[in-house]
Amino acid sequence: MRIVTGFTDFQDKISNSYKDAKRYGLDNILLDFNHFKTEAVLEGEEKVQYIAEKFIHQSKADGIELIVARTPVFGDYELSQYAAYRLEEVFWESLEAANIAGASYLLVEPFFNDEKQPWSEEHILDFYSELIPVAKNYGFKILIRNVPDNYNGNWYRGLLSDKNRFKSMLDSLNEKAGEKLFSIALDMGTANLLGNNIPELIRDWGSDITMILVSENNGNADEKGVPFTSVTKGISTIDWAPIIKTLREIDFDGFMLIDVTEIYWRMPEPLKKAFFAFVLQVAEYFKWQINLERTIRKYDKRVLFGAGNMCKEYMEHYGIEYPPMYTCDNNSSLWGKQAFGLNIKSPEELKKLDTEVAIFICNTFYEEITVQLKEMGLKNPIERFNDEIL
Amino acid sequence: MLDIGVQTKNVVYDDNPAEGFKRLADAGFNCCDFSLNAYLYNKDIYAGKLNGFFSKSTEELCEFFRPHKEAAKANGIRINQMHMPYPIFVPDANDGINKFLLNQVAPKSMEIAKYLECPNIVIHGFKLIEKLGSEKAEWSKTAEFIDSIAPFAAENNIVICMENLYSGRNGHMIEGPGCDPVKAAARIDEFNRKYKAEVLGFCFDIGHANLVHLDFYDFLTTLGPRLKVLHLHDNDGERDLHQLPFTFTKTRDNTCSTNWPAFIKAMQDIKFDGVLSFETAPVLTSFPEELKDDALKMIVKIGRYLSDQIGGPQCQLTEKNF
């Protein structure tokens, strides 16, 4: 599973957010053409690929992949200020630019977002169908995000958000393409606004989901907040645990975009770095939890570190399918005893292991135990188990 | 003109049901949705406070409702649908409560439906998705319950109508049982094949559908003839307010924010010929007592408007309405 960040790019001078992205070791940034819709581009004085050029070249030079690109969307203001034909041109230019950047996936929405004159369903289908030859020519896969319909200020599920209708549309587009060219970018914030049962949505869409867009809101406004932060009276609006569990259940291995760009750009400058780091930690938490079983499965052999409750949870949930050889613990009074069907050994025993045997820390003191294991000179893979979401 | 009905709650009272049914008839209704659930409220069930009402024998209950049946008939009000008390299963409640609900409340509700010559009884599916981990597991429990009352329904030409529901989390509504029309249609067909009779149908609650932003047109046209009864009311998209249709707006244009045109078009396209039944008891407590009859007449007028629209020329609606 790959994390994609969405709030870093630049046009002329390398931005602080880009420098932070490099500092944090990000290897995958969203190429969002909505950030390159300058006056000059929209007036037709410049092509969008030239505005994005410096960012694309710098990313390539720094080894940062721009594997996912988001095509531009034009709202009421842009539609009122600029010629529609030019806005449409910018959309098609962005595909060319995405190809130059080496993008393999395009996150595409209907490019005119006009609340007063929304696209008809026929128009939407024609639009996506029109992309087929271009996508095949450039080798793109198209990701379609779930977006609501609007009726007099109220959101409704429609062709691009109703669970069954969206799936039917996707199937018919892929049939037309003769291959699985189109898949779903599941926007959890939108799904929450529309009252979806998100775990059920994930279960039903399953392998058609290639990307998840993770953000939080209070259910009434599209706030795009950081997960876990919309809390009232101690209860979060979105229950992330079953969502993570279901993503694990379907063995989700696509892209995750934490879409909190708007908050990032409104943070005071001195707080931006800390916010960026925090959002990355949240993203890593999601990745870690979703990948939990995949990580265990990766290794033919494993041992546990810890003989307490987390060890018990491991054995209850994964002990049969992925049995550990033994567990160990820093508490010497437990050595030689058994816990949950496992022998408890001294950590020193780990030195006798072949280096391909993975050590799963079953204790919340992850940092401390990791340091301990490294100081012991162990070259084995060290992984962190967790029992919060099982 | 389609028949127009309303909940009996807040209109028909046990001490003088004739007065209530006359009030409905005077307002212009010809059908009603009998609020059987008012005899054992959901908040009492959740609190474990089971009153003695359903402890009466079937004969006693039928006798209790004889004045209601006679009054409805005398005033030309057909009891088209009724609502079984809900929930009919409480997770984590003691066994005694759930046994009482399943073994007393449910079958006696069916007997009352038979006695009142009511062809449709609305039930709520079990809300167990958090406990059981999936909608499929949750449905299997509801299906078990339906199996317990379906034979009676088959013998007595009563249709059990499952309703689209919601669940609340932190004041935000998410879809509950019955919100997937494709699954609902398949499950209804399966039950009806099994019992070789129309034992299961659907109750579309437009207010609930609005809270979880369902695509009204797609939902109703997917259900088609499986749609048997309606709960018509309106809300602000955030809370289940059960108010008059067309009441709410969300923009400065002050146009109605509930997609009634999509509902009308769907009713036209599926050729709905049932009852336009309003679940608007809270309207009658919202308006002052002095205006209650006016409120009832307004509900009838809205019903007639919807009926005219449904029965009128095919809707010339723009894509926007969907």
XYZ file of C-alpha atoms in Angstrom, chain A residues 62 175 341 379:
4
model
C 14.874 13.869 -6.383
C -16.458 -3.593 -20.742
C 0.338 -22.127 23.842
C 19.643 -8.321 11.927
